[in-house]
């Protein structure tokens, strides 16, 4: 058995290339917010590591001394408190404060960098700015600034890093010469004091290194953003070409519709005896032509419907409250002749609910799913249409289950692609156009619905359409599950 879940709630523009803002200056707010949350999560990990370090110091101080780590003062606790409060403030600003001039993702990130640099400077001072490689952690902030900010802003971060590192080195070596250079490493391991000229040389070396890192990473970042900009242009050109191709396909479809209708009309006239008596051989040939013409007419209608759905704009489409029981009843009523032709029984058990959707598109979506269930069911079998309501999270599902040919595991991820149909499906239904489920996908995308598909080859398939933010009818706040009831095919 294969299971696949499909969701199309993201807009097409966001799915394209959302990483550029303007002409490659810096990442846009959406990407900044996602990375801000990642930094917050990473900072919680760092806070947990500092807490673990403090626990080890308190519980196994003698063992740590053997490794050269002496007991610390209160600076780790202060760092833990500052970073924890800062993280809570960042989350509150993102989730509970309205965006404004003083509360934007860029400002949030700037505050994070400044607070982190201050905390890192404290850590560098107590661990040792010249006797340990801890100062190289400043490079991480320079690299992140080059990635997420413009070149000028990342230069400001680099200058700020140099100033803070210089202050720490001067504070240790010129203002308080009597304090140990490192309190993390035991005194007997750091007996040699570093001369002031060595400290100045170390400071000069680090400042040069910071600017070199800024120059290299900022250049690479600009190159990457230039490539992203070209990719975005190429994507727009592809979209434009696709639009033009679709418009041409619609034009050709309209042009094919008129002569096809004329052909079918002439076939009906001949079969009706209005053009003289036809031999059995001619009648048989006309039946085959009419069948093919009917398939072509269905394909034309599907193409027109697909393009109409593609052109639907969510900004202008009207969302209305729809009674799901009534909508399903209308769909099933239209499809009774199709089910009757294959002797497929339809069983229904629906607990009614109300959802906000584009009404005609929801009807098209359900119609196509039920049609698919009938088409790919075995003759003299049945399909079941049921619903499930979850009152706790105000969601509901419509489940359409058939007992037909099923879908192969390898084909399941592709069933919503345009013009896709598996060899198994084409053998069962030679008139398949491969467009039906593409129409379902576009309608689901326009209405922000999710679809779950469970299938087993030779046994059947179940389509589950998931609705969010539903309402129960005012006259029925409590409900009991209805039994499956067979819909009459007469």
GROMACS .gro file of C-alpha atoms in nm, residues 41-451:
model
  411
   41UNK     CA    1   1.691   2.758   1.786
   42UNK     CA    2   2.072   2.741   1.755
   43UNK     CA    3   2.105   2.989   2.044
   44UNK     CA    4   1.888   2.765   2.264
   45UNK     CA    5   2.131   2.481   2.191
   46UNK     CA    6   2.421   2.707   2.294
   47UNK     CA    7   2.237   2.803   2.614
   48UNK     CA    8   2.181   2.433   2.691
   49UNK     CA    9   2.554   2.368   2.637
   50UNK     CA   10   2.646   2.650   2.879
   51UNK     CA   11   2.404   2.512   3.140
   52UNK     CA   12   2.558   2.166   3.100
   53UNK     CA   13   2.905   2.319   3.142
   54UNK     CA   14   2.797   2.488   3.467
   55UNK     CA   15   2.650   2.162   3.596
   56UNK     CA   16   2.978   1.984   3.521
   57UNK     CA   17   3.177   2.257   3.696
   58UNK     CA   18   2.961   2.226   4.007
   59UNK     CA   19   2.945   1.847   4.015
   60UNK     CA   20   3.293   1.746   3.892
   61UNK     CA   21   3.519   2.043   3.955
   62UNK     CA   22   3.812   1.826   4.071
   63UNK     CA   23   3.805   1.620   3.754
   64UNK     CA   24   3.790   1.931   3.534
   65UNK     CA   25   4.093   2.080   3.711
   66UNK     CA   26   4.294   1.780   3.595
   67UNK     CA   27   4.214   1.885   3.235
   68UNK     CA   28   4.326   2.242   3.307
   69UNK     CA   29   3.976   2.391   3.348
   70UNK     CA   30   3.946   2.591   3.669
   71UNK     CA   31   3.632   2.704   3.847
   72UNK     CA   32   3.465   2.996   3.676
   73UNK     CA   33   3.317   3.311   3.815
   74UNK     CA   34   2.955   3.411   3.749
   75UNK     CA   35   3.003   3.510   3.384
   76UNK     CA   36   2.854   3.188   3.234
   77UNK     CA   37   2.534   3.237   3.438
   78UNK     CA   38   2.515   3.600   3.325
   79UNK     CA   39   2.562   3.497   2.959
   80UNK     CA   40   2.291   3.229   2.995
   81UNK     CA   41   2.047   3.483   3.143
   82UNK     CA   42   2.117   3.748   2.876
   83UNK     CA   43   2.089   3.506   2.582
   84UNK     CA   44   1.769   3.347   2.722
   85UNK     CA   45   1.596   3.683   2.774
   86UNK     CA   46   1.716   3.800   2.432
   87UNK     CA   47   1.576   3.486   2.265
   88UNK     CA   48   1.238   3.537   2.432
   89UNK     CA   49   1.237   3.900   2.317
   90UNK     CA   50   1.322   3.800   1.956
   91UNK     CA   51   1.038   3.545   1.949
   92UNK     CA   52   0.791   3.793   2.099
   93UNK     CA   53   0.887   4.059   1.843
   94UNK     CA   54   0.838   3.814   1.555
   95UNK     CA   55   0.514   3.649   1.667
   96UNK     CA   56   0.327   3.909   1.872
   97UNK     CA   57   0.437   4.255   1.753
   98UNK     CA   58   0.310   4.419   1.437
   99UNK     CA   59   0.580   4.491   1.175
  100UNK     CA   60   0.675   4.858   1.175
  101UNK     CA   61   0.968   5.092   1.121
  102UNK     CA   62   1.134   4.975   1.444
  103UNK     CA   63   1.029   4.611   1.427
  104UNK     CA   64   1.139   4.451   1.102
  105UNK     CA   65   1.328   4.127   1.034
  106UNK     CA   66   1.637   4.329   0.942
  107UNK     CA   67   1.633   4.523   1.271
  108UNK     CA   68   1.565   4.200   1.462
  109UNK     CA   69   1.872   4.044   1.302
  110UNK     CA   70   2.082   4.353   1.374
  111UNK     CA   71   1.987   4.340   1.743
  112UNK     CA   72   2.072   3.969   1.752
  113UNK     CA   73   2.416   4.033   1.603
  114UNK     CA   74   2.495   4.318   1.844
  115UNK     CA   75   2.381   4.123   2.152
  116UNK     CA   76   2.571   3.813   2.038
  117UNK     CA   77   2.887   4.017   1.977
  118UNK     CA   78   2.868   4.173   2.324
  119UNK     CA   79   2.821   3.829   2.483
  120UNK     CA   80   3.100   3.683   2.272
  121UNK     CA   81   3.330   3.967   2.377
  122UNK     CA   82   3.263   3.883   2.743
  123UNK     CA   83   3.340   3.518   2.674
  124UNK     CA   84   3.658   3.611   2.484
  125UNK     CA   85   3.774   3.826   2.776
  126UNK     CA   86   3.726   3.554   3.038
  127UNK     CA   87   3.857   3.267   2.825
  128UNK     CA   88   4.149   3.464   2.683
  129UNK     CA   89   4.167   3.683   2.376
  130UNK     CA   90   4.533   3.619   2.298
  131UNK     CA   91   4.607   3.286   2.464
  132UNK     CA   92   4.319   3.089   2.303
  133UNK     CA   93   4.164   3.080   1.953
  134UNK     CA   94   3.826   3.192   2.086
  135UNK     CA   95   3.853   3.526   1.901
  136UNK     CA   96   3.810   3.346   1.570
  137UNK     CA   97   3.442   3.297   1.654
  138UNK     CA   98   3.395   3.661   1.551
  139UNK     CA   99   3.443   3.540   1.191
  140UNK     CA  100   3.107   3.358   1.209
  141UNK     CA  101   2.920   3.686   1.258
  142UNK     CA  102   3.106   3.850   0.970
  143UNK     CA  103   3.014   3.562   0.736
  144UNK     CA  104   2.648   3.570   0.842
  145UNK     CA  105   2.633   3.948   0.790
  146UNK     CA  106   2.774   3.908   0.437
  147UNK     CA  107   2.506   3.650   0.358
  148UNK     CA  108   2.203   3.829   0.500
  149UNK     CA  109   2.291   4.198   0.468
  150UNK     CA  110   2.406   4.428   0.191
  151UNK     CA  111   2.780   4.483   0.139
  152UNK     CA  112   2.772   4.815   0.324
  153UNK     CA  113   2.585   4.675   0.623
  154UNK     CA  114   2.817   4.375   0.646
  155UNK     CA  115   3.111   4.619   0.647
  156UNK     CA  116   2.954   4.795   0.947
  157UNK     CA  117   2.934   4.457   1.126
  158UNK     CA  118   3.302   4.391   1.045
  159UNK     CA  119   3.405   4.730   1.186
  160UNK     CA  120   3.197   4.660   1.498
  161UNK     CA  121   3.372   4.323   1.539
  162UNK     CA  122   3.717   4.489   1.511
  163UNK     CA  123   3.622   4.755   1.767
  164UNK     CA  124   3.496   4.496   2.018
  165UNK     CA  125   3.797   4.270   1.978
  166UNK     CA  126   4.031   4.571   2.015
  167UNK     CA  127   3.852   4.682   2.332
  168UNK     CA  128   3.888   4.333   2.484
  169UNK     CA  129   4.261   4.312   2.404
  170UNK     CA  130   4.333   4.664   2.531
  171UNK     CA  131   4.127   4.599   2.844
  172UNK     CA  132   4.323   4.284   2.925
  173UNK     CA  133   4.675   4.398   2.840
  174UNK     CA  134   4.686   4.772   2.911
  175UNK     CA  135   4.421   4.862   3.168
  176UNK     CA  136   4.451   4.569   3.407
  177UNK     CA  137   4.788   4.410   3.362
  178UNK     CA  138   4.768   4.215   3.687
  179UNK     CA  139   4.468   3.999   3.600
  180UNK     CA  140   4.534   3.663   3.435
  181UNK     CA  141   4.499   3.654   3.059
  182UNK     CA  142   4.274   3.346   3.087
  183UNK     CA  143   4.070   3.225   3.380
  184UNK     CA  144   3.936   2.922   3.189
  185UNK     CA  145   4.283   2.763   3.178
  186UNK     CA  146   4.443   2.703   3.514
  187UNK     CA  147   4.719   2.938   3.629
  188UNK     CA  148   4.986   2.668   3.621
  189UNK     CA  149   4.911   2.610   3.250
  190UNK     CA  150   4.936   2.980   3.154
  191UNK     CA  151   5.243   3.086   3.351
  192UNK     CA  152   5.399   3.276   3.061
  193UNK     CA  153   5.256   3.625   3.027
  194UNK     CA  154   5.216   3.777   2.683
  195UNK     CA  155   5.402   4.100   2.620
  196UNK     CA  156   5.210   4.413   2.521
  197UNK     CA  157   5.379   4.431   2.184
  198UNK     CA  158   5.265   4.073   2.118
  199UNK     CA  159   4.912   4.170   2.207
  200UNK     CA  160   4.922   4.465   1.969
  201UNK     CA  161   5.059   4.240   1.692
  202UNK     CA  162   4.784   3.984   1.762
  203UNK     CA  163   4.519   4.258   1.750
  204UNK     CA  164   4.654   4.393   1.421
  205UNK     CA  165   4.663   4.041   1.273
  206UNK     CA  166   4.302   3.971   1.374
  207UNK     CA  167   4.174   4.301   1.234
  208UNK     CA  168   4.343   4.227   0.901
  209UNK     CA  169   4.196   3.877   0.904
  210UNK     CA  170   3.845   4.007   0.976
  211UNK     CA  171   3.857   4.249   0.681
  212UNK     CA  172   3.999   3.982   0.450
  213UNK     CA  173   3.717   3.745   0.548
  214UNK     CA  174   3.462   4.023   0.495
  215UNK     CA  175   3.601   4.104   0.148
  216UNK     CA  176   3.611   3.740   0.031
  217UNK     CA  177   3.271   3.637   0.165
  218UNK     CA  178   3.098   3.958   0.052
  219UNK     CA  179   3.240   3.914  -0.301
  220UNK     CA  180   3.119   3.552  -0.311
  221UNK     CA  181   2.781   3.658  -0.177
  222UNK     CA  182   2.745   3.920  -0.451
  223UNK     CA  183   2.832   3.661  -0.716
  224UNK     CA  184   2.574   3.417  -0.579
  225UNK     CA  185   2.307   3.688  -0.568
  226UNK     CA  186   2.387   3.790  -0.926
  227UNK     CA  187   2.336   3.428  -1.033
  228UNK     CA  188   2.009   3.416  -0.838
  229UNK     CA  189   1.894   3.732  -1.013
  230UNK     CA  190   1.969   3.577  -1.353
  231UNK     CA  191   1.785   3.261  -1.249
  232UNK     CA  192   1.485   3.471  -1.147
  233UNK     CA  193   1.487   3.644  -1.487
  234UNK     CA  194   1.507   3.307  -1.659
  235UNK     CA  195   1.220   3.179  -1.447
  236UNK     CA  196   1.007   3.479  -1.546
  237UNK     CA  197   1.087   3.418  -1.914
  238UNK     CA  198   0.991   3.050  -1.878
  239UNK     CA  199   0.664   3.151  -1.711
  240UNK     CA  200   0.594   3.399  -1.990
  241UNK     CA  201   0.664   3.132  -2.254
  242UNK     CA  202   0.440   2.888  -2.069
  243UNK     CA  203   0.160   3.145  -2.057
  244UNK     CA  204   0.191   3.212  -2.429
  245UNK     CA  205   0.191   2.838  -2.499
  246UNK     CA  206  -0.123   2.791  -2.288
  247UNK     CA  207  -0.295   3.079  -2.466
  248UNK     CA  208  -0.208   2.923  -2.803
  249UNK     CA  209  -0.339   2.583  -2.682
  250UNK     CA  210  -0.668   2.744  -2.574
  251UNK     CA  211  -0.699   2.917  -2.913
  252UNK     CA  212  -0.639   2.590  -3.098
  253UNK     CA  213  -0.884   2.412  -2.869
  254UNK     CA  214  -1.156   2.664  -2.950
  255UNK     CA  215  -1.083   2.624  -3.322
  256UNK     CA  216  -1.111   2.243  -3.295
  257UNK     CA  217  -1.439   2.255  -3.105
  258UNK     CA  218  -1.655   2.389  -3.388
  259UNK     CA  219  -1.558   2.136  -3.660
  260UNK     CA  220  -1.576   1.852  -3.406
  261UNK     CA  221  -1.931   1.949  -3.313
  262UNK     CA  222  -2.017   1.959  -3.684
  263UNK     CA  223  -1.872   1.608  -3.736
  264UNK     CA  224  -2.070   1.466  -3.446
  265UNK     CA  225  -2.387   1.635  -3.572
  266UNK     CA  226  -2.344   1.477  -3.919
  267UNK     CA  227  -2.281   1.136  -3.759
  268UNK     CA  228  -2.608   1.161  -3.567
  269UNK     CA  229  -2.793   1.261  -3.883
  270UNK     CA  230  -2.657   0.959  -4.073
  271UNK     CA  231  -2.727   0.720  -3.784
  272UNK     CA  232  -3.079   0.861  -3.755
  273UNK     CA  233  -3.153   0.774  -4.119
  274UNK     CA  234  -3.189   1.135  -4.234
  275UNK     CA  235  -2.927   1.085  -4.507
  276UNK     CA  236  -3.059   0.753  -4.634
  277UNK     CA  237  -3.020   0.401  -4.505
  278UNK     CA  238  -2.668   0.305  -4.395
  279UNK     CA  239  -2.523  -0.045  -4.412
  280UNK     CA  240  -2.425  -0.227  -4.091
  281UNK     CA  241  -2.057  -0.176  -4.176
  282UNK     CA  242  -2.105   0.200  -4.214
  283UNK     CA  243  -2.303   0.216  -3.889
  284UNK     CA  244  -2.029   0.029  -3.705
  285UNK     CA  245  -1.765   0.265  -3.845
  286UNK     CA  246  -1.977   0.567  -3.747
  287UNK     CA  247  -2.007   0.432  -3.391
  288UNK     CA  248  -1.628   0.409  -3.364
  289UNK     CA  249  -1.586   0.759  -3.509
  290UNK     CA  250  -1.847   0.893  -3.269
  291UNK     CA  251  -1.669   0.729  -2.973
  292UNK     CA  252  -1.338   0.890  -3.069
  293UNK     CA  253  -1.511   1.223  -3.130
  294UNK     CA  254  -1.674   1.199  -2.787
  295UNK     CA  255  -1.329   1.140  -2.628
  296UNK     CA  256  -1.190   1.439  -2.815
  297UNK     CA  257  -1.481   1.658  -2.705
  298UNK     CA  258  -1.420   1.555  -2.343
  299UNK     CA  259  -1.050   1.641  -2.382
  300UNK     CA  260  -1.139   1.983  -2.523
  301UNK     CA  261  -1.374   2.054  -2.233
  302UNK     CA  262  -1.106   1.943  -1.984
  303UNK     CA  263  -0.848   2.170  -2.148
  304UNK     CA  264  -1.081   2.470  -2.136
  305UNK     CA  265  -1.169   2.395  -1.774
  306UNK     CA  266  -0.800   2.357  -1.681
  307UNK     CA  267  -0.706   2.691  -1.836
  308UNK     CA  268  -1.002   2.863  -1.669
  309UNK     CA  269  -0.886   2.734  -1.331
  310UNK     CA  270  -0.528   2.844  -1.401
  311UNK     CA  271  -0.645   3.196  -1.473
  312UNK     CA  272  -0.833   3.219  -1.143
  313UNK     CA  273  -0.668   3.478  -0.921
  314UNK     CA  274  -0.701   3.423  -0.547
  315UNK     CA  275  -0.696   3.798  -0.491
  316UNK     CA  276  -1.014   3.846  -0.693
  317UNK     CA  277  -1.188   3.510  -0.646
  318UNK     CA  278  -1.482   3.523  -0.406
  319UNK     CA  279  -1.471   3.277  -0.117
  320UNK     CA  280  -1.818   3.176  -0.002
  321UNK     CA  281  -1.957   2.956   0.272
  322UNK     CA  282  -2.059   2.627   0.111
  323UNK     CA  283  -2.277   2.348   0.248
  324UNK     CA  284  -2.075   2.033   0.173
  325UNK     CA  285  -2.373   1.795   0.178
  326UNK     CA  286  -2.556   1.996  -0.089
  327UNK     CA  287  -2.244   2.026  -0.304
  328UNK     CA  288  -2.178   1.651  -0.290
  329UNK     CA  289  -2.541   1.574  -0.369
  330UNK     CA  290  -2.519   1.793  -0.683
  331UNK     CA  291  -2.197   1.621  -0.794
  332UNK     CA  292  -2.334   1.270  -0.742
  333UNK     CA  293  -2.657   1.355  -0.925
  334UNK     CA  294  -2.457   1.457  -1.234
  335UNK     CA  295  -2.249   1.138  -1.223
  336UNK     CA  296  -2.530   0.884  -1.177
  337UNK     CA  297  -2.543   0.808  -1.556
  338UNK     CA  298  -2.165   0.745  -1.557
  339UNK     CA  299  -2.192   0.507  -1.260
  340UNK     CA  300  -2.497   0.343  -1.418
  341UNK     CA  301  -2.305   0.266  -1.738
  342UNK     CA  302  -2.046   0.065  -1.538
  343UNK     CA  303  -2.294  -0.072  -1.280
  344UNK     CA  304  -2.092   0.090  -1.000
  345UNK     CA  305  -2.289   0.139  -0.679
  346UNK     CA  306  -2.236   0.465  -0.485
  347UNK     CA  307  -2.264   0.456  -0.105
  348UNK     CA  308  -2.274   0.785   0.088
  349UNK     CA  309  -2.236   0.871   0.456
  350UNK     CA  310  -2.185   1.245   0.506
  351UNK     CA  311  -2.182   1.447   0.827
  352UNK     CA  312  -2.256   1.794   0.702
  353UNK     CA  313  -2.025   2.092   0.756
  354UNK     CA  314  -1.970   2.438   0.609
  355UNK     CA  315  -1.643   2.550   0.450
  356UNK     CA  316  -1.522   2.872   0.287
  357UNK     CA  317  -1.423   2.797  -0.075
  358UNK     CA  318  -1.476   2.904  -0.434
  359UNK     CA  319  -1.807   2.718  -0.491
  360UNK     CA  320  -1.781   2.619  -0.857
  361UNK     CA  321  -1.419   2.507  -0.812
  362UNK     CA  322  -1.503   2.284  -0.516
  363UNK     CA  323  -1.773   2.122  -0.725
  364UNK     CA  324  -1.527   2.066  -1.010
  365UNK     CA  325  -1.274   1.915  -0.767
  366UNK     CA  326  -1.519   1.669  -0.611
  367UNK     CA  327  -1.672   1.586  -0.947
  368UNK     CA  328  -1.335   1.489  -1.094
  369UNK     CA  329  -1.233   1.279  -0.794
  370UNK     CA  330  -1.565   1.088  -0.796
  371UNK     CA  331  -1.549   1.049  -1.176
  372UNK     CA  332  -1.198   0.904  -1.138
  373UNK     CA  333  -1.323   0.662  -0.874
  374UNK     CA  334  -1.603   0.542  -1.102
  375UNK     CA  335  -1.384   0.524  -1.413
  376UNK     CA  336  -1.108   0.316  -1.253
  377UNK     CA  337  -1.341   0.087  -1.055
  378UNK     CA  338  -1.410  -0.261  -1.176
  379UNK     CA  339  -1.753  -0.323  -1.329
  380UNK     CA  340  -2.026  -0.416  -1.079
  381UNK     CA  341  -1.818  -0.286  -0.787
  382UNK     CA  342  -1.886   0.009  -0.556
  383UNK     CA  343  -1.743   0.337  -0.425
  384UNK     CA  344  -1.791   0.493  -0.081
  385UNK     CA  345  -1.811   0.865  -0.008
  386UNK     CA  346  -1.777   0.950   0.361
  387UNK     CA  347  -1.679   1.242   0.581
  388UNK     CA  348  -1.485   1.287   0.906
  389UNK     CA  349  -1.511   1.594   1.130
  390UNK     CA  350  -1.254   1.692   1.392
  391UNK     CA  351  -1.417   1.948   1.619
  392UNK     CA  352  -1.101   2.000   1.826
  393UNK     CA  353  -0.908   2.168   1.542
  394UNK     CA  354  -1.208   2.268   1.326
  395UNK     CA  355  -1.110   2.051   1.031
  396UNK     CA  356  -1.294   1.797   0.822
  397UNK     CA  357  -1.227   1.545   0.546
  398UNK     CA  358  -1.417   1.404   0.252
  399UNK     CA  359  -1.303   1.051   0.165
  400UNK     CA  360  -1.379   0.892  -0.173
  401UNK     CA  361  -1.284   0.522  -0.182
  402UNK     CA  362  -1.306   0.291  -0.483
  403UNK     CA  363  -1.237  -0.080  -0.529
  404UNK     CA  364  -1.062  -0.065  -0.863
  405UNK     CA  365  -0.726  -0.102  -1.032
  406UNK     CA  366  -0.530   0.113  -0.782
  407UNK     CA  367  -0.213   0.311  -0.845
  408UNK     CA  368   0.143   0.178  -0.860
  409UNK     CA  369   0.383   0.308  -0.594
  410UNK     CA  370   0.615   0.464  -0.853
  411UNK     CA  371   0.327   0.649  -1.021
  412UNK     CA  372   0.165   0.793  -0.708
  413UNK     CA  373   0.388   1.106  -0.675
  414UNK     CA  374   0.308   1.204  -1.037
  415UNK     CA  375  -0.068   1.160  -1.055
  416UNK     CA  376  -0.140   1.535  -1.031
  417UNK     CA  377   0.101   1.626  -1.312
  418UNK     CA  378  -0.058   1.752  -1.634
  419UNK     CA  379  -0.106   1.489  -1.907
  420UNK     CA  380   0.029   1.211  -1.684
  421UNK     CA  381  -0.138   0.874  -1.689
  422UNK     CA  382   0.018   0.542  -1.602
  423UNK     CA  383   0.027   0.245  -1.843
  424UNK     CA  384  -0.202   0.062  -1.599
  425UNK     CA  385  -0.460   0.345  -1.619
  426UNK     CA  386  -0.439   0.377  -1.999
  427UNK     CA  387  -0.507   0.005  -2.041
  428UNK     CA  388  -0.816   0.032  -1.822
  429UNK     CA  389  -0.940   0.360  -1.975
  430UNK     CA  390  -0.808   0.430  -2.325
  431UNK     CA  391  -0.998   0.761  -2.340
  432UNK     CA  392  -0.793   0.906  -2.051
  433UNK     CA  393  -0.655   1.254  -2.122
  434UNK     CA  394  -0.433   1.281  -1.813
  435UNK     CA  395  -0.591   1.615  -1.723
  436UNK     CA  396  -0.859   1.522  -1.467
  437UNK     CA  397  -0.632   1.518  -1.162
  438UNK     CA  398  -0.446   1.826  -1.288
  439UNK     CA  399  -0.779   2.006  -1.262
  440UNK     CA  400  -0.815   1.870  -0.907
  441UNK     CA  401  -0.468   2.001  -0.818
  442UNK     CA  402  -0.537   2.354  -0.945
  443UNK     CA  403  -0.875   2.367  -0.770
  444UNK     CA  404  -0.715   2.245  -0.445
  445UNK     CA  405  -0.439   2.504  -0.479
  446UNK     CA  406  -0.686   2.787  -0.538
  447UNK     CA  407  -0.890   2.682  -0.235
  448UNK     CA  408  -0.589   2.597  -0.010
  449UNK     CA  409  -0.700   2.237   0.038
  450UNK     CA  410  -0.483   1.934   0.107
  451UNK     CA  411  -0.524   1.591  -0.048
   0.00000   0.00000   0.00000
